[in-house]
PDB file of C-alpha atoms and ligand atoms in Angstrom:
ATOM      1  CA  MET A  22     -15.244   5.774 -10.347  1.00 54.00           C
ATOM      2  CA  THR A  23     -11.969   4.364  -9.088  1.00 72.00           C
ATOM      3  CA  LYS A  24      -9.218   6.904  -8.700  1.00 88.00           C
ATOM      4  CA  LYS A  25      -5.968   6.475 -10.553  1.00 95.00           C
ATOM      5  CA  THR A  26      -3.020   6.138  -8.195  1.00 98.00           C
ATOM      6  CA  LEU A  27      -0.576   9.018  -8.575  1.00 98.00           C
ATOM      7  CA  ILE A  28       3.157   8.571  -8.017  1.00 98.00           C
ATOM      8  CA  ALA A  29       5.183  11.781  -8.130  1.00 98.00           C
ATOM      9  CA  ALA A  30       8.971  12.146  -8.230  1.00 98.00           C
ATOM     10  CA  ASN A  31      10.243  15.360  -6.636  1.00 98.00           C
ATOM     11  CA  TRP A  32      13.851  15.752  -7.756  1.00 98.00           C
ATOM     12  CA  LYS A  33      14.234  19.037  -5.837  1.00 98.00           C
ATOM     13  CA  MET A  34      17.528  20.816  -6.674  1.00 98.00           C
ATOM     14  CA  HIS A  35      19.143  17.711  -8.140  1.00 98.00           C
ATOM     15  CA  ALA A  36      20.041  16.805 -11.710  1.00 97.00           C
ATOM     16  CA  PRO A  37      17.856  14.139 -13.316  1.00 97.00           C
ATOM     17  CA  PRO A  38      18.966  10.816 -11.825  1.00 97.00           C
ATOM     18  CA  VAL A  39      21.026   8.257 -13.721  1.00 96.00           C
ATOM     19  CA  GLY A  40      18.661   6.138 -15.787  1.00 93.00           C
ATOM     20  CA  TRP A  41      15.919   8.757 -16.042  1.00 95.00           C
ATOM     21  CA  ASP A  42      15.662   8.847 -19.839  1.00 92.00           C
ATOM     22  CA  PRO A  43      15.700   5.406 -21.531  1.00 90.00           C
ATOM     23  CA  GLU A  44      12.516   4.197 -23.151  1.00 91.00           C
ATOM     24  CA  ASP A  45      11.760   1.840 -20.299  1.00 93.00           C
ATOM     25  CA  SER A  46      12.561   4.453 -17.650  1.00 96.00           C
ATOM     26  CA  PRO A  47      10.321   4.205 -14.572  1.00 97.00           C
ATOM     27  CA  TYR A  48       9.640   7.945 -14.833  1.00 98.00           C
ATOM     28  CA  ARG A  49       7.680   7.534 -18.092  1.00 97.00           C
ATOM     29  CA  PRO A  50       3.908   8.040 -18.167  1.00 97.00           C
ATOM     30  CA  ARG A  51       1.774   4.899 -17.926  1.00 96.00           C
ATOM     31  CA  LYS A  52      -1.852   4.079 -18.566  1.00 96.00           C
ATOM     32  CA  ASP A  53      -2.539   2.440 -15.212  1.00 96.00           C
ATOM     33  CA  LEU A  54      -0.943   5.115 -12.987  1.00 97.00           C
ATOM     34  CA  ASP A  55      -0.284   8.833 -13.097  1.00 98.00           C
ATOM     35  CA  VAL A  56       3.508   9.194 -12.950  1.00 98.00           C
ATOM     36  CA  ILE A  57       4.595  12.823 -12.663  1.00 98.00           C
ATOM     37  CA  VAL A  58       8.135  14.157 -12.501  1.00 98.00           C
ATOM     38  CA  PHE A  59       9.060  17.434 -10.813  1.00 98.00           C
ATOM     39  CA  PRO A  60      12.549  18.316 -12.055  1.00 98.00           C
ATOM     40  CA  ALA A  61      14.555  21.442 -11.314  1.00 98.00           C
ATOM     41  CA  LEU A  62      13.178  24.227 -13.483  1.00 97.00           C
ATOM     42  CA  LEU A  63      16.040  24.210 -15.981  1.00 97.00           C
ATOM     43  CA  ASP A  64      15.506  20.500 -16.625  1.00 98.00           C
ATOM     44  CA  VAL A  65      11.810  20.847 -17.504  1.00 98.00           C
ATOM     45  CA  HIS A  66      12.546  20.977 -21.215  1.00 98.00           C
ATOM     46  CA  VAL A  67      14.796  17.903 -21.422  1.00 97.00           C
ATOM     47  CA  CYS A  68      12.165  15.934 -19.514  1.00 97.00           C
ATOM     48  CA  LEU A  69       9.446  17.099 -21.892  1.00 97.00           C
ATOM     49  CA  GLU A  70      11.599  16.114 -24.864  1.00 96.00           C
ATOM     50  CA  LYS A  71      11.541  12.561 -23.496  1.00 95.00           C
ATOM     51  CA  PHE A  72       7.746  12.762 -23.176  1.00 95.00           C
ATOM     52  CA  LEU A  73       7.629  12.661 -19.394  1.00 97.00           C
ATOM     53  CA  THR A  74       4.668  14.246 -17.617  1.00 98.00           C
ATOM     54  CA  VAL A  75       6.270  17.235 -15.974  1.00 98.00           C
ATOM     55  CA  GLY A  76       5.407  19.625 -13.181  1.00 98.00           C
ATOM     56  CA  GLY A  77       7.025  22.719 -11.723  1.00 98.00           C
ATOM     57  CA  GLN A  78       8.224  22.575  -8.124  1.00 98.00           C
ATOM     58  CA  TYR A  79       6.970  26.091  -7.501  1.00 98.00           C
ATOM     59  CA  ALA A  80       5.610  29.211  -9.187  1.00 98.00           C
ATOM     60  CA  ARG A  81       4.272  32.584  -8.093  1.00 97.00           C
ATOM     61  CA  PRO A  82       0.579  33.343  -8.358  1.00 97.00           C
ATOM     62  CA  GLU A  83       0.974  36.641 -10.248  1.00 97.00           C
ATOM     63  CA  GLN A  84       0.780  36.323 -14.028  1.00 94.00           C
ATOM     64  CA  GLN A  85       3.892  38.444 -14.651  1.00 94.00           C
ATOM     65  CA  GLY A  86       5.784  41.305 -13.079  1.00 96.00           C
ATOM     66  CA  ALA A  87       8.860  42.526 -11.280  1.00 98.00           C
ATOM     67  CA  PHE A  88       9.772  39.327  -9.423  1.00 97.00           C
ATOM     68  CA  THR A  89      13.404  38.747 -10.301  1.00 97.00           C
ATOM     69  CA  GLY A  90      14.309  35.079 -10.366  1.00 95.00           C
ATOM     70  CA  ASP A  91      10.712  33.877 -10.166  1.00 97.00           C
ATOM     71  CA  VAL A  92       8.416  32.117 -12.597  1.00 97.00           C
ATOM     72  CA  SER A  93       4.632  32.302 -12.978  1.00 98.00           C
ATOM     73  CA  MET A  94       2.060  29.549 -13.244  1.00 98.00           C
ATOM     74  CA  ARG A  95       1.297  30.828 -16.709  1.00 97.00           C
ATOM     75  CA  LEU A  96       4.951  30.445 -17.765  1.00 97.00           C
ATOM     76  CA  LEU A  97       5.077  26.883 -16.438  1.00 98.00           C
ATOM     77  CA  ALA A  98       2.019  26.033 -18.518  1.00 98.00           C
ATOM     78  CA  ALA A  99       3.366  27.831 -21.604  1.00 97.00           C
ATOM     79  CA  HIS A 100       6.543  25.752 -21.368  1.00 97.00           C
ATOM     80  CA  GLY A 101       4.727  22.438 -21.223  1.00 98.00           C
ATOM     81  CA  CYS A 102       4.292  21.732 -17.531  1.00 98.00           C
ATOM     82  CA  THR A 103       0.917  20.258 -16.660  1.00 98.00           C
ATOM     83  CA  TRP A 104       1.363  19.990 -12.882  1.00 98.00           C
ATOM     84  CA  VAL A 105       2.793  22.133 -10.102  1.00 98.00           C
ATOM     85  CA  LEU A 106       3.656  21.666  -6.432  1.00 98.00           C
ATOM     86  CA  CYS A 107       2.239  24.346  -4.137  1.00 98.00           C
ATOM     87  CA  GLY A 108       3.386  24.967  -0.597  1.00 97.00           C
ATOM     88  CA  HIS A 109       5.998  22.251  -0.288  1.00 97.00           C
ATOM     89  CA  SER A 110       7.336  22.476   3.272  1.00 95.00           C
ATOM     90  CA  GLU A 111      10.810  23.394   1.990  1.00 96.00           C
ATOM     91  CA  ARG A 112       9.235  26.398   0.250  1.00 96.00           C
ATOM     92  CA  ARG A 113       7.228  27.279   3.345  1.00 94.00           C
ATOM     93  CA  LEU A 114      10.423  27.048   5.448  1.00 93.00           C
ATOM     94  CA  HIS A 115      13.075  28.616   3.216  1.00 95.00           C
ATOM     95  CA  HIS A 116      10.911  31.073   1.268  1.00 95.00           C
ATOM     96  CA  GLY A 117       8.349  32.080   3.859  1.00 94.00           C
ATOM     97  CA  GLU A 118       5.353  30.812   1.895  1.00 96.00           C
ATOM     98  CA  THR A 119       2.232  31.400   3.970  1.00 97.00           C
ATOM     99  CA  ASP A 120      -1.086  29.553   3.878  1.00 96.00           C
ATOM    100  CA  ALA A 121      -2.639  32.513   2.028  1.00 96.00           C
ATOM    101  CA  PHE A 122       0.174  32.540  -0.534  1.00 97.00           C
ATOM    102  CA  VAL A 123      -0.223  28.812  -1.107  1.00 97.00           C
ATOM    103  CA  ALA A 124      -3.969  29.263  -1.662  1.00 96.00           C
ATOM    104  CA  ALA A 125      -3.240  32.038  -4.186  1.00 97.00           C
ATOM    105  CA  GLN A 126      -0.741  29.763  -5.930  1.00 97.00           C
ATOM    106  CA  ALA A 127      -3.274  26.953  -6.169  1.00 97.00           C
ATOM    107  CA  GLN A 128      -5.933  29.244  -7.634  1.00 96.00           C
ATOM    108  CA  ALA A 129      -3.458  30.721 -10.129  1.00 97.00           C
ATOM    109  CA  ALA A 130      -2.366  27.207 -11.105  1.00 97.00           C
ATOM    110  CA  ILE A 131      -5.954  26.194 -11.846  1.00 97.00           C
ATOM    111  CA  ASP A 132      -6.528  29.415 -13.773  1.00 97.00           C
ATOM    112  CA  ALA A 133      -3.424  28.641 -15.855  1.00 97.00           C
ATOM    113  CA  GLY A 134      -4.717  25.142 -16.619  1.00 97.00           C
ATOM    114  CA  LEU A 135      -2.236  23.348 -14.340  1.00 98.00           C
ATOM    115  CA  HIS A 136      -3.025  20.578 -11.847  1.00 97.00           C
ATOM    116  CA  PRO A 137      -1.809  21.700  -8.413  1.00 98.00           C
ATOM    117  CA  ILE A 138      -0.563  19.326  -5.747  1.00 98.00           C
ATOM    118  CA  ILE A 139      -0.877  21.217  -2.471  1.00 98.00           C
ATOM    119  CA  CYS A 140       1.419  20.075   0.327  1.00 98.00           C
ATOM    120  CA  VAL A 141       0.296  20.189   3.939  1.00 97.00           C
ATOM    121  CA  GLY A 142       1.736  18.650   7.072  1.00 97.00           C
ATOM    122  CA  GLU A 143       2.717  19.324  10.661  1.00 97.00           C
ATOM    123  CA  ASN A 144       6.249  19.940  11.911  1.00 94.00           C
ATOM    124  CA  ALA A 145       8.038  17.962  14.630  1.00 94.00           C
ATOM    125  CA  ASP A 146       7.030  20.334  17.458  1.00 95.00           C
ATOM    126  CA  GLU A 147       3.384  20.166  16.429  1.00 95.00           C
ATOM    127  CA  ARG A 148       3.515  16.354  16.252  1.00 94.00           C
ATOM    128  CA  ASP A 149       5.262  16.124  19.646  1.00 93.00           C
ATOM    129  CA  ALA A 150       2.587  18.359  21.158  1.00 96.00           C
ATOM    130  CA  GLY A 151      -0.155  16.202  19.631  1.00 96.00           C
ATOM    131  CA  LYS A 152      -1.268  19.164  17.526  1.00 97.00           C
ATOM    132  CA  GLN A 153      -0.866  17.589  14.086  1.00 97.00           C
ATOM    133  CA  LYS A 154      -4.566  17.796  13.260  1.00 98.00           C
ATOM    134  CA  GLU A 155      -4.780  21.447  14.278  1.00 97.00           C
ATOM    135  CA  ALA A 156      -1.763  22.300  12.129  1.00 97.00           C
ATOM    136  CA  VAL A 157      -3.138  20.546   9.076  1.00 97.00           C
ATOM    137  CA  GLU A 158      -6.623  21.950   9.620  1.00 97.00           C
ATOM    138  CA  ARG A 159      -5.185  25.479   9.639  1.00 96.00           C
ATOM    139  CA  GLN A 160      -3.444  24.815   6.329  1.00 96.00           C
ATOM    140  CA  MET A 161      -6.559  23.208   4.844  1.00 96.00           C
ATOM    141  CA  ASN A 162      -8.832  26.043   6.010  1.00 95.00           C
ATOM    142  CA  ALA A 163      -6.885  28.457   3.835  1.00 94.00           C
ATOM    143  CA  LEU A 164      -7.803  26.283   0.858  1.00 93.00           C
ATOM    144  CA  SER A 165     -11.499  25.914   1.569  1.00 85.00           C
ATOM    145  CA  HIS A 166     -12.526  27.871  -1.559  1.00 87.00           C
ATOM    146  CA  ILE A 167     -10.222  25.902  -3.895  1.00 87.00           C
ATOM    147  CA  ALA A 168     -11.577  22.906  -5.783  1.00 89.00           C
ATOM    148  CA  GLY A 169      -9.970  20.388  -8.090  1.00 90.00           C
ATOM    149  CA  CYS A 170      -6.549  19.926  -6.475  1.00 95.00           C
ATOM    150  CA  VAL A 171      -4.521  16.984  -5.290  1.00 97.00           C
ATOM    151  CA  ILE A 172      -3.434  17.186  -1.638  1.00 98.00           C
ATOM    152  CA  ALA A 173      -0.132  15.769  -0.410  1.00 98.00           C
ATOM    153  CA  TYR A 174       0.081  15.035   3.305  1.00 98.00           C
ATOM    154  CA  GLU A 175       3.768  15.399   4.115  1.00 97.00           C
ATOM    155  CA  PRO A 176       4.665  15.500   7.811  1.00 96.00           C
ATOM    156  CA  VAL A 177       7.652  17.855   7.873  1.00 94.00           C
ATOM    157  CA  TRP A 178       9.571  15.682  10.350  1.00 93.00           C
ATOM    158  CA  ALA A 179       9.443  12.810   7.850  1.00 92.00           C
ATOM    159  CA  ILE A 180      10.741  14.675   4.802  1.00 91.00           C
ATOM    160  CA  GLY A 181      14.277  13.764   3.833  1.00 87.00           C
ATOM    161  CA  THR A 182      14.940  12.342   7.292  1.00 89.00           C
ATOM    162  CA  GLY A 183      14.491   8.643   6.589  1.00 86.00           C
ATOM    163  CA  LYS A 184      11.982   8.685   9.465  1.00 86.00           C
ATOM    164  CA  ASN A 185       8.687   7.895   7.748  1.00 85.00           C
ATOM    165  CA  ALA A 186       5.254   8.112   9.358  1.00 90.00           C
ATOM    166  CA  GLU A 187       3.722   4.745  10.184  1.00 94.00           C
ATOM    167  CA  PRO A 188       1.202   3.918   7.442  1.00 96.00           C
ATOM    168  CA  LYS A 189      -1.611   3.633  10.018  1.00 97.00           C
ATOM    169  CA  ASP A 190      -0.745   7.108  11.351  1.00 96.00           C
ATOM    170  CA  ALA A 191      -0.697   8.469   7.806  1.00 97.00           C
ATOM    171  CA  GLN A 192      -4.120   6.897   7.249  1.00 98.00           C
ATOM    172  CA  ILE A 193      -5.482   8.700  10.327  1.00 98.00           C
ATOM    173  CA  MET A 194      -4.300  12.023   8.904  1.00 98.00           C
ATOM    174  CA  HIS A 195      -5.526  11.254   5.396  1.00 98.00           C
ATOM    175  CA  ALA A 196      -8.985  10.388   6.697  1.00 98.00           C
ATOM    176  CA  PHE A 197      -8.940  13.579   8.762  1.00 98.00           C
ATOM    177  CA  ILE A 198      -8.002  15.638   5.683  1.00 97.00           C
ATOM    178  CA  ARG A 199     -10.718  13.957   3.623  1.00 97.00           C
ATOM    179  CA  GLY A 200     -13.181  14.836   6.366  1.00 96.00           C
ATOM    180  CA  LEU A 201     -12.218  18.512   5.999  1.00 96.00           C
ATOM    181  CA  LEU A 202     -12.909  18.550   2.262  1.00 95.00           C
ATOM    182  CA  PRO A 203     -16.235  19.945   1.040  1.00 93.00           C
ATOM    183  CA  ALA A 204     -18.904  17.364   0.171  1.00 92.00           C
ATOM    184  CA  ASP A 205     -18.330  17.706  -3.571  1.00 92.00           C
ATOM    185  CA  GLN A 206     -14.548  17.257  -3.213  1.00 93.00           C
ATOM    186  CA  LYS A 207     -14.440  14.018  -1.226  1.00 94.00           C
ATOM    187  CA  SER A 208     -12.890  12.089  -4.106  1.00 95.00           C
ATOM    188  CA  THR A 209      -9.822  14.371  -4.111  1.00 96.00           C
ATOM    189  CA  ARG A 210      -6.640  12.334  -4.313  1.00 97.00           C
ATOM    190  CA  ILE A 211      -4.554  12.556  -1.147  1.00 98.00           C
ATOM    191  CA  LEU A 212      -0.897  11.523  -1.483  1.00 98.00           C
ATOM    192  CA  TYR A 213       1.497  10.606   1.292  1.00 97.00           C
ATOM    193  CA  GLY A 214       5.037  12.009   1.227  1.00 97.00           C
ATOM    194  CA  GLY A 215       7.943  11.767   3.652  1.00 96.00           C
ATOM    195  CA  SER A 216      10.697   9.147   3.424  1.00 94.00           C
ATOM    196  CA  VAL A 217       8.755   6.884   1.084  1.00 96.00           C
ATOM    197  CA  LYS A 218      11.027   4.006   0.079  1.00 96.00           C
ATOM    198  CA  GLN A 219      10.739   0.880  -1.972  1.00 96.00           C
ATOM    199  CA  ASP A 220      10.240  -1.200   1.172  1.00 96.00           C
ATOM    200  CA  ASN A 221       7.409   0.881   2.638  1.00 97.00           C
ATOM    201  CA  ALA A 222       5.559   2.200  -0.452  1.00 98.00           C
ATOM    202  CA  ALA A 223       3.136  -0.715  -0.734  1.00 97.00           C
ATOM    203  CA  ARG A 224       2.080  -0.374   2.905  1.00 97.00           C
ATOM    204  CA  TYR A 225       0.954   3.212   2.390  1.00 98.00           C
ATOM    205  CA  LEU A 226      -0.922   2.351  -0.766  1.00 97.00           C
ATOM    206  CA  GLN A 227      -2.863  -0.347   1.075  1.00 97.00           C
ATOM    207  CA  GLU A 228      -4.429   2.284   3.317  1.00 97.00           C
ATOM    208  CA  ASP A 229      -7.949   3.359   2.323  1.00 97.00           C
ATOM    209  CA  ASP A 230      -7.310   7.080   2.062  1.00 98.00           C
ATOM    210  CA  VAL A 231      -3.834   6.995   0.511  1.00 98.00           C
ATOM    211  CA  ASP A 232      -4.250   7.617  -3.213  1.00 98.00           C
ATOM    212  CA  GLY A 233      -0.625   7.959  -4.171  1.00 98.00           C
ATOM    213  CA  LEU A 234       2.853   8.980  -3.095  1.00 98.00           C
ATOM    214  CA  LEU A 235       5.096  12.027  -3.373  1.00 98.00           C
ATOM    215  CA  VAL A 236       8.641  10.698  -3.398  1.00 98.00           C
ATOM    216  CA  GLY A 237      11.793  12.778  -2.869  1.00 97.00           C
ATOM    217  CA  THR A 238      15.039  10.990  -1.997  1.00 97.00           C
ATOM    218  CA  SER A 239      14.017   7.583  -3.360  1.00 97.00           C
ATOM    219  CA  SER A 240      12.962   9.160  -6.649  1.00 98.00           C
ATOM    220  CA  LEU A 241      16.618  10.022  -7.264  1.00 98.00           C
ATOM    221  CA  ASP A 242      17.443   6.330  -7.602  1.00 98.00           C
ATOM    222  CA  ALA A 243      15.851   4.898 -10.752  1.00 98.00           C
ATOM    223  CA  ALA A 244      15.885   1.328  -9.392  1.00 97.00           C
ATOM    224  CA  ALA A 245      14.214   2.363  -6.139  1.00 98.00           C
ATOM    225  CA  PHE A 246      11.659   4.443  -8.019  1.00 98.00           C
ATOM    226  CA  ARG A 247      10.929   1.515 -10.338  1.00 98.00           C
ATOM    227  CA  ALA A 248      10.270  -0.681  -7.311  1.00 98.00           C
ATOM    228  CA  ILE A 249       7.889   1.955  -5.906  1.00 98.00           C
ATOM    229  CA  ILE A 250       6.040   2.083  -9.227  1.00 98.00           C
ATOM    230  CA  GLU A 251       5.835  -1.708  -9.250  1.00 97.00           C
ATOM    231  CA  SER A 252       4.414  -1.760  -5.745  1.00 96.00           C
ATOM    232  CA  ALA A 253       1.692   0.630  -6.935  1.00 96.00           C
ATOM    233  CA  VAL A 254       0.575  -1.639  -9.775  1.00 94.00           C
ATOM    234  CA  SER A 255       0.837  -5.049  -8.105  1.00 79.00           C
TER     235      SER A 255
HETATM  236  P1  PGA B   4      11.585  12.553   0.870  1.00 88.37           P
HETATM  237  O1  PGA B   4      10.956  13.906   0.278  1.00 88.37           O
HETATM  238  O2  PGA B   4      10.954  11.414   0.111  1.00 88.37           O
HETATM  239  O3  PGA B   4      13.054  12.672   0.628  1.00 88.37           O
HETATM  240  O4  PGA B   4      11.231  12.520   2.317  1.00 88.37           O
HETATM  241  C1  PGA B   4       9.576  14.005   0.016  1.00 88.37           C
HETATM  242  C2  PGA B   4       9.250  15.391  -0.444  1.00 88.37           C
HETATM  243  O5  PGA B   4       9.928  16.332  -0.059  1.00 88.37           O
HETATM  244  O6  PGA B   4       8.294  15.591  -1.203  1.00 88.37           O
END
């Protein structure tokens, strides 16, 4: 079975970009690709009203409770989200999310009927020390009991920096990650994220183990995002 390419737009803490909502918007769902939008939480509903496929950027694993300011996986699902990001590096950095917490999030997401995209990736120090595989293996080991997720390989030094990983280096890491997956999970989709742009998107997608893209900055520009979508279907 061929896997459907997945292109995700992570709008982070930004308003929906200009041009997000017309009928021919590049953020709309398509038959030939999975196009998923991750808006800020308060914009989930407007995106759903325009029939986008919507995910939460984060949620806690607990079903409910005294967690002021937080949201649960179950609430995301109840409000129409079908996807969720788990363990994005900005959450790991600014909110202290640990590998164990990310694994709990992923399990709770599955239990709530959501599709989790779990983000892994080494930081600049780990890359400089040649320890990128060890870093990613540690993150993946925490997930060894979780099945049915999408993985996003996002080297932290490439996120929001404009300094993307070379597609051949991304391929090495994607193949490594696939090698870590259990035998019955080898067809898991593995996305690349980190300074994906309209002029490099196609090169990632040509690599054997790159099954899609998680796009931040360039997803805030509807024309750039349209070009990325087009490079995924051509
Ligand atoms: P970027 O962000 O495309 O701006 O590097 C990617 C991400 O954070 O998922």
